[in-house]
CSV table of C-alpha atoms in Angstrom, one decimal:
chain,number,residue,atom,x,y,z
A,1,UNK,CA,159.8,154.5,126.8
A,2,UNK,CA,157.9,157.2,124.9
A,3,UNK,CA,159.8,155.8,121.3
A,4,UNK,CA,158.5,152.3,122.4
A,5,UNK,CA,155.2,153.1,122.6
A,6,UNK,CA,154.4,155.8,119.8
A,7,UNK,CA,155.0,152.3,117.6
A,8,UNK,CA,153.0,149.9,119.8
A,9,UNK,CA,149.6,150.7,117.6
A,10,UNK,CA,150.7,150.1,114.4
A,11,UNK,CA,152.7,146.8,115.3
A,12,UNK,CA,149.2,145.3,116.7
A,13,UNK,CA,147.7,146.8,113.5
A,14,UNK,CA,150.6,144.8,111.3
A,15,UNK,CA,150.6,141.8,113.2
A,16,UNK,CA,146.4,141.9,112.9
A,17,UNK,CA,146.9,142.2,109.4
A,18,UNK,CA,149.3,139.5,109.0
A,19,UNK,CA,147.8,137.0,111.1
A,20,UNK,CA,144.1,137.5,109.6
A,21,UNK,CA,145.5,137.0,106.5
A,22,UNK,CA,147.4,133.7,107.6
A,23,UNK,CA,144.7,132.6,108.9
A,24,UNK,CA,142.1,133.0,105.8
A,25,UNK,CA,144.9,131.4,104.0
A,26,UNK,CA,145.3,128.2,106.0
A,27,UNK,CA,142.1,127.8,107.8
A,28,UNK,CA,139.6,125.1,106.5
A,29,UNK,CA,137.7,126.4,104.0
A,30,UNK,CA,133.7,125.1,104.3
A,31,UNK,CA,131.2,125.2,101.3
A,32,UNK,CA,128.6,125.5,103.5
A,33,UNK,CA,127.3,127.4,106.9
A,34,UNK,CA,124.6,125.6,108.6
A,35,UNK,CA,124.2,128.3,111.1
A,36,UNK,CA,123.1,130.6,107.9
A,37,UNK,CA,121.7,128.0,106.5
A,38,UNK,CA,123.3,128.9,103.1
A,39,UNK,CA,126.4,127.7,100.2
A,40,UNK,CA,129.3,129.8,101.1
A,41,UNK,CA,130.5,132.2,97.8
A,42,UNK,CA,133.4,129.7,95.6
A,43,UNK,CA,136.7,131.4,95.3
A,44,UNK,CA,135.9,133.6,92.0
A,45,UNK,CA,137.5,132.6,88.9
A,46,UNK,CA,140.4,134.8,87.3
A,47,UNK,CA,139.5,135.7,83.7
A,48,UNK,CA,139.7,138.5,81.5
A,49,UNK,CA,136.0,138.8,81.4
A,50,UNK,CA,135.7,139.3,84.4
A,51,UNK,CA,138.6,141.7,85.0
A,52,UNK,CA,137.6,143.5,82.3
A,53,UNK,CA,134.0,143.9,83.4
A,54,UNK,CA,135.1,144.2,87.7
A,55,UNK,CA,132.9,141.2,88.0
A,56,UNK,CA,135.5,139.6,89.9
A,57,UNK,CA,135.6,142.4,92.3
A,58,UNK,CA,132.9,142.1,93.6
A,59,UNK,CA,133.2,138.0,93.9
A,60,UNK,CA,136.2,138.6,95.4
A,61,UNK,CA,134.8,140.7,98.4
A,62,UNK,CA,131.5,138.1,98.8
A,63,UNK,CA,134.3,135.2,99.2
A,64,UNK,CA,136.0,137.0,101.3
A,65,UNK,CA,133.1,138.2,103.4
A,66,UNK,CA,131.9,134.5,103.7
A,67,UNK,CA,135.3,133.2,104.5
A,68,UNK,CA,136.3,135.8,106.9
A,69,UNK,CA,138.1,134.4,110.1
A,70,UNK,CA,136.0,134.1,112.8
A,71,UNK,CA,132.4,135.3,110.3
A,72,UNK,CA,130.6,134.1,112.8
A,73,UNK,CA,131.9,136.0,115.9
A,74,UNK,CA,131.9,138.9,113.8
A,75,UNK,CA,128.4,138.5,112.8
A,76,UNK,CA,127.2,138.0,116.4
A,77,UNK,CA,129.0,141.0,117.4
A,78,UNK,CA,127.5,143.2,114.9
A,79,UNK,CA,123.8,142.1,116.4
A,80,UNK,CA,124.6,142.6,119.4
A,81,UNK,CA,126.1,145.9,118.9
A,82,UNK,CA,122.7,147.1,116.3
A,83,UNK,CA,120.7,145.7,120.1
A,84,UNK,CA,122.3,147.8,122.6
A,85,UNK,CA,122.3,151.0,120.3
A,86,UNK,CA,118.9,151.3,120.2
A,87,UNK,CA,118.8,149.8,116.6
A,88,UNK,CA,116.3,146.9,117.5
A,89,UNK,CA,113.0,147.9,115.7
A,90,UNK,CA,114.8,148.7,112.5
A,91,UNK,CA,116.1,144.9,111.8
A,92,UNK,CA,115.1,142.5,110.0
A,93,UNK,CA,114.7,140.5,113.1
A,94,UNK,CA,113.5,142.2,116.4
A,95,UNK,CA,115.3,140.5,119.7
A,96,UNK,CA,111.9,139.9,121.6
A,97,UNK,CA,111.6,139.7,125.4
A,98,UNK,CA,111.3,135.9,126.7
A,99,UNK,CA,114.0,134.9,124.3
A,100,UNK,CA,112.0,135.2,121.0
A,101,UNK,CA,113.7,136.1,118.1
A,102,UNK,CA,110.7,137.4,115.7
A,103,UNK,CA,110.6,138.0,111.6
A,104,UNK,CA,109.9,141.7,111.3
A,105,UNK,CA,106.6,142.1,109.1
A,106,UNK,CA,106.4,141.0,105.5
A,107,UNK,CA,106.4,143.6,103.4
A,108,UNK,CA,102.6,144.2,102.5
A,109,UNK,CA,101.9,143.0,98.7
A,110,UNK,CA,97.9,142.7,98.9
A,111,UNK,CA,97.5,142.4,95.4
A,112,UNK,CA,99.6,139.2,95.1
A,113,UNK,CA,98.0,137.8,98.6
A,114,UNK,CA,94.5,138.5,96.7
A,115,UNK,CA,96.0,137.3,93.5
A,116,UNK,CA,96.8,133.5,95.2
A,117,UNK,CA,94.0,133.5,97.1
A,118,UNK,CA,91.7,133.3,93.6
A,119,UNK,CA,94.3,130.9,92.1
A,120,UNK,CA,93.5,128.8,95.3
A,121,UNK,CA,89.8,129.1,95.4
A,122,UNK,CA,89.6,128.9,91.7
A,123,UNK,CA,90.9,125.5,91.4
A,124,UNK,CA,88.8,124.5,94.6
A,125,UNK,CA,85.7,125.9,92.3
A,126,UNK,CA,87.0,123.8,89.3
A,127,UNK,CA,87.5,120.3,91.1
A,128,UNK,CA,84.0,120.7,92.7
A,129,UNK,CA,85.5,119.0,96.1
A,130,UNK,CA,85.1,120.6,99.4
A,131,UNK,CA,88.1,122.6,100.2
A,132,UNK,CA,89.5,124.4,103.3
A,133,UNK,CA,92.0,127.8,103.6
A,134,UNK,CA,94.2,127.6,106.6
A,135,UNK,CA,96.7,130.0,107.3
A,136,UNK,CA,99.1,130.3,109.7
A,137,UNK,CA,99.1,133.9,111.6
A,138,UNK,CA,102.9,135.4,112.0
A,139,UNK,CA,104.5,135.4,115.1
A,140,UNK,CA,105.0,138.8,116.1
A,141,UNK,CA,101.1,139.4,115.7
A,142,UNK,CA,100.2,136.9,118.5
A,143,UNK,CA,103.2,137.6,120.4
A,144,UNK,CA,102.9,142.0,119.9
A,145,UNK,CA,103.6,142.0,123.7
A,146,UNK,CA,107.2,141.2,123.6
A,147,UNK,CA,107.8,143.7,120.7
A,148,UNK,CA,110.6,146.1,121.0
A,149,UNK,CA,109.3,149.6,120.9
A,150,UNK,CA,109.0,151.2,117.2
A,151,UNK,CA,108.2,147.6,115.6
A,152,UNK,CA,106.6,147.8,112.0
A,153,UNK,CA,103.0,147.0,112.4
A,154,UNK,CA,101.3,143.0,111.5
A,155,UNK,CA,98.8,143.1,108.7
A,156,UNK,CA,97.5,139.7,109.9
A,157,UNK,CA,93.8,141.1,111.2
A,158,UNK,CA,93.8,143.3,107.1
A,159,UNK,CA,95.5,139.0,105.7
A,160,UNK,CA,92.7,137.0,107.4
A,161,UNK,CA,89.8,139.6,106.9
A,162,UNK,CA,91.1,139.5,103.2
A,163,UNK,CA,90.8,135.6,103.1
A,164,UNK,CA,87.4,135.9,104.5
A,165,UNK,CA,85.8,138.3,102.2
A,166,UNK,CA,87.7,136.5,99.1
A,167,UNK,CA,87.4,133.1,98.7
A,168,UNK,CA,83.8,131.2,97.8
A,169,UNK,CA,84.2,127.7,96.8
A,170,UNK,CA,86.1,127.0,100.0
A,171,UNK,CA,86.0,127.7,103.7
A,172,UNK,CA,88.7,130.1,105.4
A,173,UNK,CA,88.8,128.9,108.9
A,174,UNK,CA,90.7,131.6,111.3
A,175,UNK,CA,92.0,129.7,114.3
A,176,UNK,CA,93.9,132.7,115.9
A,177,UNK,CA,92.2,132.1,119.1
A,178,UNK,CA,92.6,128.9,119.7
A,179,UNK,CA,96.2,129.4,119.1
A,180,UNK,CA,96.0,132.1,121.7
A,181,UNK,CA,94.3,130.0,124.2
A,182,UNK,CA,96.7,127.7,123.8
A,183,UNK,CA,99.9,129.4,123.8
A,184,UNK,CA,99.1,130.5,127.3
A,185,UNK,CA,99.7,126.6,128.3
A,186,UNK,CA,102.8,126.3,126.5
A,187,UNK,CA,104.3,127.7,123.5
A,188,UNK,CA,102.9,127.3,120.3
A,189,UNK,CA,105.5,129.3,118.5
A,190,UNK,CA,109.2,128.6,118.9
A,191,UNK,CA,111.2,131.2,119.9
A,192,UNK,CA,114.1,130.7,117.4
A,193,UNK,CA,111.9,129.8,114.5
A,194,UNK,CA,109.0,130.9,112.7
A,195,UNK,CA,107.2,127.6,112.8
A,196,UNK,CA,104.7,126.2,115.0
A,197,UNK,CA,105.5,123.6,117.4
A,198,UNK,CA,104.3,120.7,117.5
A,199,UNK,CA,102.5,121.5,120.1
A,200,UNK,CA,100.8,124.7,118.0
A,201,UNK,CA,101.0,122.2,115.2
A,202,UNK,CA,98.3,119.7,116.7
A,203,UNK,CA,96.5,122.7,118.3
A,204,UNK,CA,95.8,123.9,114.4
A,205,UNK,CA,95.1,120.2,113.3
A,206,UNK,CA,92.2,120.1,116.7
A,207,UNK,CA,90.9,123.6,116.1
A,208,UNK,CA,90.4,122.9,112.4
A,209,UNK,CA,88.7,119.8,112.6
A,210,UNK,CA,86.6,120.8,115.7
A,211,UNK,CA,85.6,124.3,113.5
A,212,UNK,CA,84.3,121.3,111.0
A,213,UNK,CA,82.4,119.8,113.8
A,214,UNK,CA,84.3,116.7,114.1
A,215,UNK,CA,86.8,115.2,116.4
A,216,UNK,CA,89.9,114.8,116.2
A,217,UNK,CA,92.2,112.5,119.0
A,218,UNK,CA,92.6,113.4,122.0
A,219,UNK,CA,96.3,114.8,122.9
A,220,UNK,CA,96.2,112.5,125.8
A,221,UNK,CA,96.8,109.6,123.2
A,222,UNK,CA,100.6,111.0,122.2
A,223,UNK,CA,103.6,109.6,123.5
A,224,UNK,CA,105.5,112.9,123.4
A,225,UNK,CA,109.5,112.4,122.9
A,226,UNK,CA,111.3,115.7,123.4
A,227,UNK,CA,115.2,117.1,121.9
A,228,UNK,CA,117.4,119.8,122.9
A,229,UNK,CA,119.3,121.8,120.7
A,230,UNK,CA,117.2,123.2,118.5
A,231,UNK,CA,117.9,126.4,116.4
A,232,UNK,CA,116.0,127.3,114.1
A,233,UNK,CA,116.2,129.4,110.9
A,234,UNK,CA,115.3,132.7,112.5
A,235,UNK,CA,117.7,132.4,115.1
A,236,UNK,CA,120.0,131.5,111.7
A,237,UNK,CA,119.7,135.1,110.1
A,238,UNK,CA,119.6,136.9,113.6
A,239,UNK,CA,123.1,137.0,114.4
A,240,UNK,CA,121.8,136.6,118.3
A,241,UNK,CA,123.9,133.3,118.5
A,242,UNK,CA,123.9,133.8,122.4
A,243,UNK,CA,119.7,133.2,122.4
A,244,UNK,CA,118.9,129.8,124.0
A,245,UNK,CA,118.0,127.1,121.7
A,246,UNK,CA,114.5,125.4,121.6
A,247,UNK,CA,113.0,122.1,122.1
A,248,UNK,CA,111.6,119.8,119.5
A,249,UNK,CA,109.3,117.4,120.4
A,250,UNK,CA,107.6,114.2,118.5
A,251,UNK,CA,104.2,113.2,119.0
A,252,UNK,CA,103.8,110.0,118.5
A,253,UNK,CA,100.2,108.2,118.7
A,254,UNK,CA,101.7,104.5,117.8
A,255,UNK,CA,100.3,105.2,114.3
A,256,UNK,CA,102.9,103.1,111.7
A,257,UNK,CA,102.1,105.0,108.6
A,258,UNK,CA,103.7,104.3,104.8
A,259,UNK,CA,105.4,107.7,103.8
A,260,UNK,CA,106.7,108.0,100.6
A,261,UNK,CA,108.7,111.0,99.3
A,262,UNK,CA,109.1,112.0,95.4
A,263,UNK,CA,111.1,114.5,94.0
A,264,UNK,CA,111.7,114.7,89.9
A,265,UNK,CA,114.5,112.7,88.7
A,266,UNK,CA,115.1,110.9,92.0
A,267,UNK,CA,113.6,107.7,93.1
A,268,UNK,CA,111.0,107.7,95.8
A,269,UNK,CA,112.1,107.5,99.3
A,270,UNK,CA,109.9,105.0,101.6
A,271,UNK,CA,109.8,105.1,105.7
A,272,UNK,CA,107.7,103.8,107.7
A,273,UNK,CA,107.5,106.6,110.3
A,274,UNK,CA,106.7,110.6,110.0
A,275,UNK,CA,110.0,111.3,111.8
A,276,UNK,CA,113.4,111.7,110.4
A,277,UNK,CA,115.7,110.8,112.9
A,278,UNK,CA,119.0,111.7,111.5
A,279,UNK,CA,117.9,115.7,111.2
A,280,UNK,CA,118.4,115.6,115.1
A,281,UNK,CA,121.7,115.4,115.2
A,282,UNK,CA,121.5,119.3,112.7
A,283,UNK,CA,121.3,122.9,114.3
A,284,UNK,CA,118.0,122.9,112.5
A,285,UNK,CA,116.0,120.1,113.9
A,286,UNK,CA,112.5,120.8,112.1
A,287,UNK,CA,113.2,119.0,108.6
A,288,UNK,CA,112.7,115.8,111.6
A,289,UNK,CA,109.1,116.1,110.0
A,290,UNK,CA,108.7,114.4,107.0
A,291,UNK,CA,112.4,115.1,106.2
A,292,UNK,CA,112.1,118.6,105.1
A,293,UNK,CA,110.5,120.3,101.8
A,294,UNK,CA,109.8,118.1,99.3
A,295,UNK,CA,107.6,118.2,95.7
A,296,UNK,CA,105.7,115.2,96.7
A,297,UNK,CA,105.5,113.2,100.1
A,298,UNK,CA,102.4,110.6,100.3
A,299,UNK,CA,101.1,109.3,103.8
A,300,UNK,CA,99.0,105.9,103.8
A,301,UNK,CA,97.1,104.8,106.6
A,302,UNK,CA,94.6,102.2,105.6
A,303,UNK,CA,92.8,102.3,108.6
A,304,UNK,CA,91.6,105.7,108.5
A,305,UNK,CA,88.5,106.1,108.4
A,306,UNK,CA,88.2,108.6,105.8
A,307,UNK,CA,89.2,109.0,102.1
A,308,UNK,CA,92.2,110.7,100.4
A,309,UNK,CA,93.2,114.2,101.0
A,310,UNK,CA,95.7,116.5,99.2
A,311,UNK,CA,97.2,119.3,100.9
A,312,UNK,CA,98.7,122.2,99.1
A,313,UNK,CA,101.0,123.7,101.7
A,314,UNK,CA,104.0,125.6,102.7
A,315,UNK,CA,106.2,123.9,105.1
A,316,UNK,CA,103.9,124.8,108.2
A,317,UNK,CA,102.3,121.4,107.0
A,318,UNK,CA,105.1,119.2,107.7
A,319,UNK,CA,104.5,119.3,111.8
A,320,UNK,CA,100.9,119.0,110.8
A,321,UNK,CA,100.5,116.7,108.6
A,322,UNK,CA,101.0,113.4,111.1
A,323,UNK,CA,98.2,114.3,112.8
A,324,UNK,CA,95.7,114.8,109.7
A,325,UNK,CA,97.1,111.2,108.9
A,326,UNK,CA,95.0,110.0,111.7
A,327,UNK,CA,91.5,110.4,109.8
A,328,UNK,CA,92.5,110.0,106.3
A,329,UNK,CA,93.7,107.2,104.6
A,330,UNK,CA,96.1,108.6,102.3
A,331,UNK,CA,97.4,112.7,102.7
A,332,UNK,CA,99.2,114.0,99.8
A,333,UNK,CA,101.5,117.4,100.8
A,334,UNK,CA,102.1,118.5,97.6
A,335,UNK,CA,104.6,122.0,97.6
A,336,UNK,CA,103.7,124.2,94.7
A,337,UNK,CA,107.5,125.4,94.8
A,338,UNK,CA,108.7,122.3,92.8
A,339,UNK,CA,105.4,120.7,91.3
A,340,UNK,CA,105.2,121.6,87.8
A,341,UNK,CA,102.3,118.9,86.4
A,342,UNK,CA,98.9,119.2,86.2
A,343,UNK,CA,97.4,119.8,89.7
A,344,UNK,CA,94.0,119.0,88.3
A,345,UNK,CA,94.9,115.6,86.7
A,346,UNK,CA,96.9,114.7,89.5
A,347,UNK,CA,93.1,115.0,91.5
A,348,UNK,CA,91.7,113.1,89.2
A,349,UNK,CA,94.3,110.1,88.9
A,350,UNK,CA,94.2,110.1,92.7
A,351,UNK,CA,90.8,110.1,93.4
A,352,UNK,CA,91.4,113.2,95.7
A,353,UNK,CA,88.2,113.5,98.2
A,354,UNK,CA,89.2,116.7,99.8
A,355,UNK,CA,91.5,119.6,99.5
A,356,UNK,CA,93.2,122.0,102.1
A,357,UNK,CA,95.5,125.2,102.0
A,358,UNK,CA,97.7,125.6,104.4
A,359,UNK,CA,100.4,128.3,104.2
A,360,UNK,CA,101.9,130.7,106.3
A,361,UNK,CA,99.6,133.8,106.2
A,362,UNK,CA,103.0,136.1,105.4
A,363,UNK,CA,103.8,133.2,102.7
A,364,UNK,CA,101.4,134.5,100.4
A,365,UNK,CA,102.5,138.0,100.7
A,366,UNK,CA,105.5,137.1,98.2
A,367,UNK,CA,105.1,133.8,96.8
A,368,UNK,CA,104.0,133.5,93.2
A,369,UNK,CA,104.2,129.6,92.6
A,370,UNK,CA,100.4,129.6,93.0
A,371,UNK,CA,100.3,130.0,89.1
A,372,UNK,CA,101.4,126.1,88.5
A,373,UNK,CA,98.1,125.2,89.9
A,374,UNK,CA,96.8,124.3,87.2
């Protein structure tokens, strides 16, 4: 019995062995993972180069990483194990009470934040046209409460106090409370992604035309259509893959817009609705609005009653943007990411009345594409 057992161990660790192996060798191999919502590492090509310089060492162990058998299990298990050793705070994402899973803070980079912030009001000063800044505060400063102890500290109240002080030719609206007020109805935050919902997302759009002192329609006018299923991109890096998913919901105020989508070397997509359908049947269910990030989408209402706006924005405008459709008769989103003419002549040729900023507060904390407006 005893010579039985002292080799139990190491057959389970052969057989292990052997199986994973089998098993990265014959399982399907997929390009991408929509729960990481990333492209999977290629199997590395054999050359001398990259012998010679260990280049393919190191592809070697990302494929294998990415392929592993069972990744995701693996990757769940890990969380979970970094939760319930006390390890919460020091993550990238912090498991929140209620179900949230919450970005840690942005690292804080005030000199680029104060750098995009002139960019943006320096172009408003240069078109002449009354412009608005509206940023989006993080999640985990209006939901601090559900923090796990030792979280890194929000600089939101140091970001909006910033945008205050800085820009001149435009107005920085801070719509925190409202959001607040809100939020205790229902959320206005999901809880697996760092978007507003589209609940949040026509709280902003009311707040910010109501802080202009004019009106925007009443929520009672939506025909609200809601989805299960929804996880979102936060819930996508967690590795919490046990958190409920969320619900997405579509507004819809009978409004039959023309939406028109351009992207460089492609030709322009046309609908005739806000909502793309087919992203409900993805893990990810926000690209529903206006299909996701794109260099150029163009809503038409012609019976708006006001002119043309153009919205430089992050993708916290896609949820919003329907409802801004609603008082002007054409929006332009255009995403500073891919955009690389002239923003200035594209005012002009447009005949843009109005301009508005809307980006994630923690956006401008690392994003530099504010120097191609131009």
């Amino acid at each position: 019995m005893k010579r039985w057992t002292q080799w139990l161990c190491p057959a389970v660790f052969v057989v292990a062995i052997f199986a994973g192996a089998a098993a990265l060798l014959f399982q399907p191999k997929k390009t991408y993972s929509e729960r990481e919502k990333r492209y999977l590492a290629e199997l590395p090509a054999l050359t001398w180069a990259t012998l010679e310089d260990g280049a393919v060492q190191t592809q070697w162990e990302t494929w294998l990483s990415d392929h592993f058998p069972a990744r995701d299990v693996f990757v769940g298990l890990n969380a979970y194990e970094k939760l319930l050793t006390g390890r919460n705070a020091l993550e990238k994402i912090y498991f929140a009470r209620d179900n949230y899973l919450i970005n840690a803070p942005t690292a804080l980079d005030m000199e680029l934040f104060t750098t995009n912030l002139q960019r943006f009001d320096n172009f408003a000063k240069n078109t002449g046209l009354p412009a608005s800044l509206v940023l989006v505060p993080s999640t985990g400063s209006m939901k601090e409460a559900l923090l796990p102890m030792g979280h890194g500290p929000y600089p939101d109240d140091q970001l909006f106090e910033t945008a205050r002080e800085t820009v001149t030719a435009m107005t920085a609206y801070d719509l925190r409370q409202q959001l607040a007020q809100a939020d205790a109805a229902q959320p206005v935050f999901y809880h697996t992604d760092h978007h507003l919902t589209a609940y949040g997302a026509y709280t902003l759009y009311a707040a910010w035309r109501e802080a202009q002192g004019l009106s925007a329609r009443p929520q009672s006018d939506y025909t609200v259509t809601s989805y299960d299923g929804f996880y979102g991109t936060t819930w996508s890096g967690s590795g919490y893959f046990l958190s409920p998913p969320d619900t997405v919901e579509l507004w819809d105020s009978g409004l039959t817009p023309t939406v028109t989508i351009t992207d460089g070397g492609k030709d322009p997509v046309v609908s005739d609705s806000f909502f793309f359908l087919d992203h409900l049947q993805e893990l990810d269910k926000y690209p529903v609005y206006l299909d996701g990030n794109h260099t150029l989408t163009k809503l038409e209402n012609p019976d708006a009653p006001d002119g043309t706006l153009l919205v430089i924005k992050d993708s916290y405008a896609h949820a919003v943007a329907p409802f801004l459709a609603e008082h002007y008769s054409t929006v332009y989103l255009l995403d500073l990411r891919f955009y690389r003419g002239s923003v200035t002549d594209f005012v002009q040729e447009q005949g843009v009345d109005e301009l508005l900023f809307l980006y994630g507060a923690s956006t401008l904390l690392t994003d530099t594409n504010s120097a191609w407006l131009f």
